[in-house]
CSV table of C-alpha atoms in Angstrom, one decimal:
chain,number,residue,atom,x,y,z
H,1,UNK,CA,62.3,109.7,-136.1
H,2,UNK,CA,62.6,107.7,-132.8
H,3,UNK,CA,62.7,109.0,-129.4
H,4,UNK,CA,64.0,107.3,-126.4
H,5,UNK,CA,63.9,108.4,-122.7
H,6,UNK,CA,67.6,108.3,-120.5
H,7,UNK,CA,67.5,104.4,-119.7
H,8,UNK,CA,67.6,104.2,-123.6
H,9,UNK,CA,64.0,102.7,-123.9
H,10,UNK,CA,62.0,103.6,-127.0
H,11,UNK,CA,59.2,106.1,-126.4
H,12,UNK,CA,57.9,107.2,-130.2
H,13,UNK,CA,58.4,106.5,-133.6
H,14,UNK,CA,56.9,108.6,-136.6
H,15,UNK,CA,55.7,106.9,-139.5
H,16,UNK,CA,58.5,106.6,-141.2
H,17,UNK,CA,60.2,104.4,-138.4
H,18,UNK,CA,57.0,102.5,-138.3
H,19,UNK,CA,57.8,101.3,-142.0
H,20,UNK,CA,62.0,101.4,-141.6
H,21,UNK,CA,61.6,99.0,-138.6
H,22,UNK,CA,58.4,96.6,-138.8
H,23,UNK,CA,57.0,98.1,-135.5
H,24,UNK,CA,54.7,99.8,-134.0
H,25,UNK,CA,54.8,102.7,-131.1
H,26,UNK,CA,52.8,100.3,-128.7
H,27,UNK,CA,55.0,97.2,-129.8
H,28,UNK,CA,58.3,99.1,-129.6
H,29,UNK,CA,57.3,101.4,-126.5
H,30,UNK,CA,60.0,100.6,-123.2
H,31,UNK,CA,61.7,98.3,-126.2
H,32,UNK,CA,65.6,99.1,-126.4
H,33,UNK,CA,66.1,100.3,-129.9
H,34,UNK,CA,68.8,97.4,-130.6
H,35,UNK,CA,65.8,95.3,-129.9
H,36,UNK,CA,63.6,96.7,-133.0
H,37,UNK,CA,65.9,97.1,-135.3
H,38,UNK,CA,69.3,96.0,-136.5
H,39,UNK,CA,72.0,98.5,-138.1
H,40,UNK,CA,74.9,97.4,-139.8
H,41,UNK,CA,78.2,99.1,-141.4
H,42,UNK,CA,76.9,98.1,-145.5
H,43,UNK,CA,80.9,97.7,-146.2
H,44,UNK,CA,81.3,95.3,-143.2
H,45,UNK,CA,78.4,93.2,-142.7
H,46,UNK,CA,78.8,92.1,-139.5
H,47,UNK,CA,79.5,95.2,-138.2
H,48,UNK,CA,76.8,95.9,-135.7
H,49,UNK,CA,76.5,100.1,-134.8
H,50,UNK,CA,75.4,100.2,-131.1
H,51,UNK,CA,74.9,104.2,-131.8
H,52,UNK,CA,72.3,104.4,-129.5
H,53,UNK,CA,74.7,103.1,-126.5
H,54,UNK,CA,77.5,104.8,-127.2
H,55,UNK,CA,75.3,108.8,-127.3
H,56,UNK,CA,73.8,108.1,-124.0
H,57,UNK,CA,77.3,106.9,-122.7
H,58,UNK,CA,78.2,110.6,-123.9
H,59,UNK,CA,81.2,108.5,-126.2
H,60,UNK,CA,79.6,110.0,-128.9
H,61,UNK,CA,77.4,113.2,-130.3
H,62,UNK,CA,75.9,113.1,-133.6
H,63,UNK,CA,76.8,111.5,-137.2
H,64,UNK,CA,77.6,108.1,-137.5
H,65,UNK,CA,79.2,106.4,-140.3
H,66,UNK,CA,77.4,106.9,-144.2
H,67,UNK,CA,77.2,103.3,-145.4
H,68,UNK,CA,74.2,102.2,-142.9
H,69,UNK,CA,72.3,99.3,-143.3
H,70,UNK,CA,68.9,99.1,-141.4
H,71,UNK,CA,67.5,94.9,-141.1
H,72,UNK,CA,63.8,95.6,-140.1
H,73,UNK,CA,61.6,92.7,-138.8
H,74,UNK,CA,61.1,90.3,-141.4
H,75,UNK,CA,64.3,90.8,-142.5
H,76,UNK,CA,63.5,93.7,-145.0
H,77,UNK,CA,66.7,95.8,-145.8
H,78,UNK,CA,66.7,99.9,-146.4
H,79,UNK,CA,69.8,102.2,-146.6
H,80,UNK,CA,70.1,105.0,-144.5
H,81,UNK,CA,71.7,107.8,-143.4
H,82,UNK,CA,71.3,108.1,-139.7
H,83,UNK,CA,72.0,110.9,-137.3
H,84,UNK,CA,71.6,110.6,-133.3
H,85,UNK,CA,70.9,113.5,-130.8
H,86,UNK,CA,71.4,113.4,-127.3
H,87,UNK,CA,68.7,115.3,-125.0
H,88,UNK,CA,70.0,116.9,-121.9
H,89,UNK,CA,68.2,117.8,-119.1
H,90,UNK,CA,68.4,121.2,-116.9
H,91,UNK,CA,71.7,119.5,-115.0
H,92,UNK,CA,73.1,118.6,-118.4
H,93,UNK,CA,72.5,115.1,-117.9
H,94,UNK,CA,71.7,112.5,-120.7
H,95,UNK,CA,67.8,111.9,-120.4
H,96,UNK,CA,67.1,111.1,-123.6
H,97,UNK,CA,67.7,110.6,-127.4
H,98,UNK,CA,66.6,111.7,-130.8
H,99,UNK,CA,67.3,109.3,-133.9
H,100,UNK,CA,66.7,110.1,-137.1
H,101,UNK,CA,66.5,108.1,-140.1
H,102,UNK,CA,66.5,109.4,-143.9
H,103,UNK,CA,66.0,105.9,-146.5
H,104,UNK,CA,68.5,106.7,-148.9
H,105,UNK,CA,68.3,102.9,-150.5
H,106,UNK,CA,67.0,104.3,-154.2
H,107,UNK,CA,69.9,106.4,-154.3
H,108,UNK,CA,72.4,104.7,-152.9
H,109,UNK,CA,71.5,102.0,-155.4
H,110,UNK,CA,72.0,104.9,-158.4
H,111,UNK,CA,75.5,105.6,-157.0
H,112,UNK,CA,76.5,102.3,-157.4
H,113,UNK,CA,74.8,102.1,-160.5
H,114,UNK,CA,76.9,105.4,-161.5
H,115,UNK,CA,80.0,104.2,-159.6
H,116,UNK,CA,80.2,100.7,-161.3
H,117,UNK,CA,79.6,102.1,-165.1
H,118,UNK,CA,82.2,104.7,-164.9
H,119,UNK,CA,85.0,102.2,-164.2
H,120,UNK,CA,83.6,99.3,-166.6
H,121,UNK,CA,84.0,99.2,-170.9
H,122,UNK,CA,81.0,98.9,-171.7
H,123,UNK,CA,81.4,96.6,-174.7
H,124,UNK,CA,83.4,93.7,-172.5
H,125,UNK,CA,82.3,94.2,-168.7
H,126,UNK,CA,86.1,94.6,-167.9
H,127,UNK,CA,87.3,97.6,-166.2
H,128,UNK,CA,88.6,100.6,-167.9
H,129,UNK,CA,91.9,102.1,-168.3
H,130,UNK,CA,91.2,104.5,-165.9
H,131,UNK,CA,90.2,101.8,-163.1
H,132,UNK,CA,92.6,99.7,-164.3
H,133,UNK,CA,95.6,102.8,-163.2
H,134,UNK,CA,93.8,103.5,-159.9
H,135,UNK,CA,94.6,100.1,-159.0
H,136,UNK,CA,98.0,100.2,-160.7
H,137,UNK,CA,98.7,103.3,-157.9
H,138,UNK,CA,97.5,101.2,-155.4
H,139,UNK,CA,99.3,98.0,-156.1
H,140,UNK,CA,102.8,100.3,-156.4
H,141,UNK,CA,101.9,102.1,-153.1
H,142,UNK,CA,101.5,98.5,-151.3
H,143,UNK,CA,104.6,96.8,-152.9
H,144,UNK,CA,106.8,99.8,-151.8
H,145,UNK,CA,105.4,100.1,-148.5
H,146,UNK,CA,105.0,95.7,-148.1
H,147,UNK,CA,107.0,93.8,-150.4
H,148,UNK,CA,104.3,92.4,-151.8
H,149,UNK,CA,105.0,91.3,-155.4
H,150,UNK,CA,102.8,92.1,-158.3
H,151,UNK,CA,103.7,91.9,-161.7
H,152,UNK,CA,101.7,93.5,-164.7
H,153,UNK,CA,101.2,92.4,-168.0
H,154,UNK,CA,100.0,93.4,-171.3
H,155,UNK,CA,98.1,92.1,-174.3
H,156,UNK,CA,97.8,93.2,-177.6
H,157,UNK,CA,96.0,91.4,-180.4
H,158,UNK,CA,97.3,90.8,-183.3
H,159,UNK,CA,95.3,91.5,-186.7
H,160,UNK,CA,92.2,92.2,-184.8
H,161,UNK,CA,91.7,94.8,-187.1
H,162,UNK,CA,91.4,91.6,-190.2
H,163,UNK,CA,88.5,90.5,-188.1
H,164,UNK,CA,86.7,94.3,-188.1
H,165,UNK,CA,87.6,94.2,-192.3
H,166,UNK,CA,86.4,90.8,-193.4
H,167,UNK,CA,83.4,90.6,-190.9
H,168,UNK,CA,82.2,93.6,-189.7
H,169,UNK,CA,82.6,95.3,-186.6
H,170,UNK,CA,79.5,93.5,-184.8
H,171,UNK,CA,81.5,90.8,-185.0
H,172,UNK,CA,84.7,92.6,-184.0
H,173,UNK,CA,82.4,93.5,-180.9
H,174,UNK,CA,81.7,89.8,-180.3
H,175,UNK,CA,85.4,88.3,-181.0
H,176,UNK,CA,86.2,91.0,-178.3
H,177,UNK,CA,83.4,89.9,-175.4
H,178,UNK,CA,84.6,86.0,-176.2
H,179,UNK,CA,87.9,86.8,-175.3
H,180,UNK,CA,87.3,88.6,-172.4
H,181,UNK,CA,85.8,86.0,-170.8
H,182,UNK,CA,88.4,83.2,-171.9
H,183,UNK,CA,90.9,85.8,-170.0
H,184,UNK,CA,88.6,85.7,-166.9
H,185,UNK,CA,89.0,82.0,-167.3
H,186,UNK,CA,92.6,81.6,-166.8
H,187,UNK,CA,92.9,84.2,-163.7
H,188,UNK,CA,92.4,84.2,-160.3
H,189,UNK,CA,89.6,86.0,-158.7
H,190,UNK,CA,92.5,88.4,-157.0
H,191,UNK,CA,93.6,89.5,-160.2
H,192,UNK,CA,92.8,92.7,-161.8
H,193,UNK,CA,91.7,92.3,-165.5
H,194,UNK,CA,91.2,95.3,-168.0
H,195,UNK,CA,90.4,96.7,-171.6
H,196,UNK,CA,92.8,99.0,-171.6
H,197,UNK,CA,92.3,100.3,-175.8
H,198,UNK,CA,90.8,99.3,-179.0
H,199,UNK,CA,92.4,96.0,-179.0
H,200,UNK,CA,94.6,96.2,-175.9
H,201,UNK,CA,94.1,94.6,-172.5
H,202,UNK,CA,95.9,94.5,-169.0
H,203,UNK,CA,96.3,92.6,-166.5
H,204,UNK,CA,97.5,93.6,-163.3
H,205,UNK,CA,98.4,89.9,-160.8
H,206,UNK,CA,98.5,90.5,-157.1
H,207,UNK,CA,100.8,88.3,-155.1
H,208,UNK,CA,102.4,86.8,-158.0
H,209,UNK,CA,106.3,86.3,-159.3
H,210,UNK,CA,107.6,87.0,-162.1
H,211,UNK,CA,108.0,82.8,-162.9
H,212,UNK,CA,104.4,82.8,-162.2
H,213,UNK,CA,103.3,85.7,-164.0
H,214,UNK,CA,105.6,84.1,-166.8
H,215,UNK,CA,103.7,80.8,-166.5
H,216,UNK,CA,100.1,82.7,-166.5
H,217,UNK,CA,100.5,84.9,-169.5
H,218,UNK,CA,102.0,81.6,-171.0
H,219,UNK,CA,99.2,79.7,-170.3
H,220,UNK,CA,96.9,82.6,-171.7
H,221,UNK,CA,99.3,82.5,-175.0
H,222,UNK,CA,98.5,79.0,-176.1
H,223,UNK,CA,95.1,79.2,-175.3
H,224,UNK,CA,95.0,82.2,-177.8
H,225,UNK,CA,96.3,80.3,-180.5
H,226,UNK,CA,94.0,77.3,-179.7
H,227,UNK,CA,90.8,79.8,-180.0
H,228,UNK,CA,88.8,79.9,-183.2
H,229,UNK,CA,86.7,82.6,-183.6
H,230,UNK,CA,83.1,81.7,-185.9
H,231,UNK,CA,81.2,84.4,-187.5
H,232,UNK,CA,78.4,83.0,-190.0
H,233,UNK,CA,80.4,81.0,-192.2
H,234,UNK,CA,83.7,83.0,-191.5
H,235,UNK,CA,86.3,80.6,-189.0
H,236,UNK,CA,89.1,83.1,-187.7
């Protein structure tokens, strides 16, 4: 919690702020908050949130947007969840402000953790078939509504299920994770990359023809028949 008086200058902080910020009350006392601490939009780093300006301006009331980032002195980091009250005097005037901080950085940090497995296989790092149609939607959505040309493409391997047979399935497993990343190799960063099945991947190029989405899966072709796959003293 930190209180300011109408001229936005800090008055008190609680414990809590004493940790979030790097600050004490006698450091910070008559301070402008922007001068004790630094917020920023987590999603768009150099988005500064001038909160405090904009509630005493009467532009704003309460909740600000969820994806805070608090830069205390030092430079240490938390995420937070703020929400700003204005305090009004008997004419109604602005003469002063409550902010409240909650540190949400441990769980924020388990939603992404949440977030990020449910869109990956887990065997090969690659997203999903169910991430991979979510940005299927969204590419079809921005070619109708742009132009912009995508093209898709799909892979299937053939007698991947020899390799499972004749050497197990840990090495199926393996032969799997070492072509994933030769795909990754041979794509740009923009492009969208995906186990999409047992043997089956996708791959979803943004801003690309159909010649160059031709000359790409081409390219991704020959180095499949160039790989050899080594399992103890099995070649494949």
């Amino acid at each position: 919690v930190i209180t300011t008086d109408g001229n936005a200058r800090v008055e008190y902080l609680n414990p809590v702020a004493v940790r979030l910020t790097g600050w004490t009350n006698d450091l910070a006392h008559g301070k402008h908050p922007a001068d004790i601490f630094n917020i920023v939009r987590e999603s768009v780093c150099d988005t500064r949130i001038d909160a405090v300006d904009r509630i005493l301006s009467g532009t704003e009331s309460s909740s600000t947007p969820v994806d805070l980032v608090i830069t205390a002195q030092g430079g240490t980091q938390f995420c937070i969840e703020l929400a700003a009250t204005p305090i009004h005097d008997d004419l109604g005037d602005v003469a002063g402000m409550v902010l409240v901080f909650r540190d949400v950085t441990e769980i924020r940090a388990l939603t992404r953790e949440l977030t990020y497995h449910a869109s990956r296989d887990p065997l090969t790092g690659l997203y999903n078939r169910g991430e991979f149609e979510r940005h299927l939607q969204a590419a079809l959505l921005d070619a109708r509504a742009s132009g912009v040309e995508y093209a898709l493409c799909y892979l299937d391997l053939d007698m991947f299920k020899v390799v499972n047979d004749t050497c197990g399935h840990l090495a199926g497993d393996e032969l799997l994770k070492q072509i994933s990343q030769m795909f990754r190799k041979r794509l740009r960063k923009e492009d969208i990359l995906a186990r999409v099945g047992g043997d089956e991947f996708a791959i979803l190029l943004r801003r690309c023809s159909l010649e160059r989405a031709e000359e790409i899966s081409g390219q991704i072709s020959s180095a499949m028949k160039d790989f050899r796959f080594v399992w103890e003293d099995k070649t494949v």
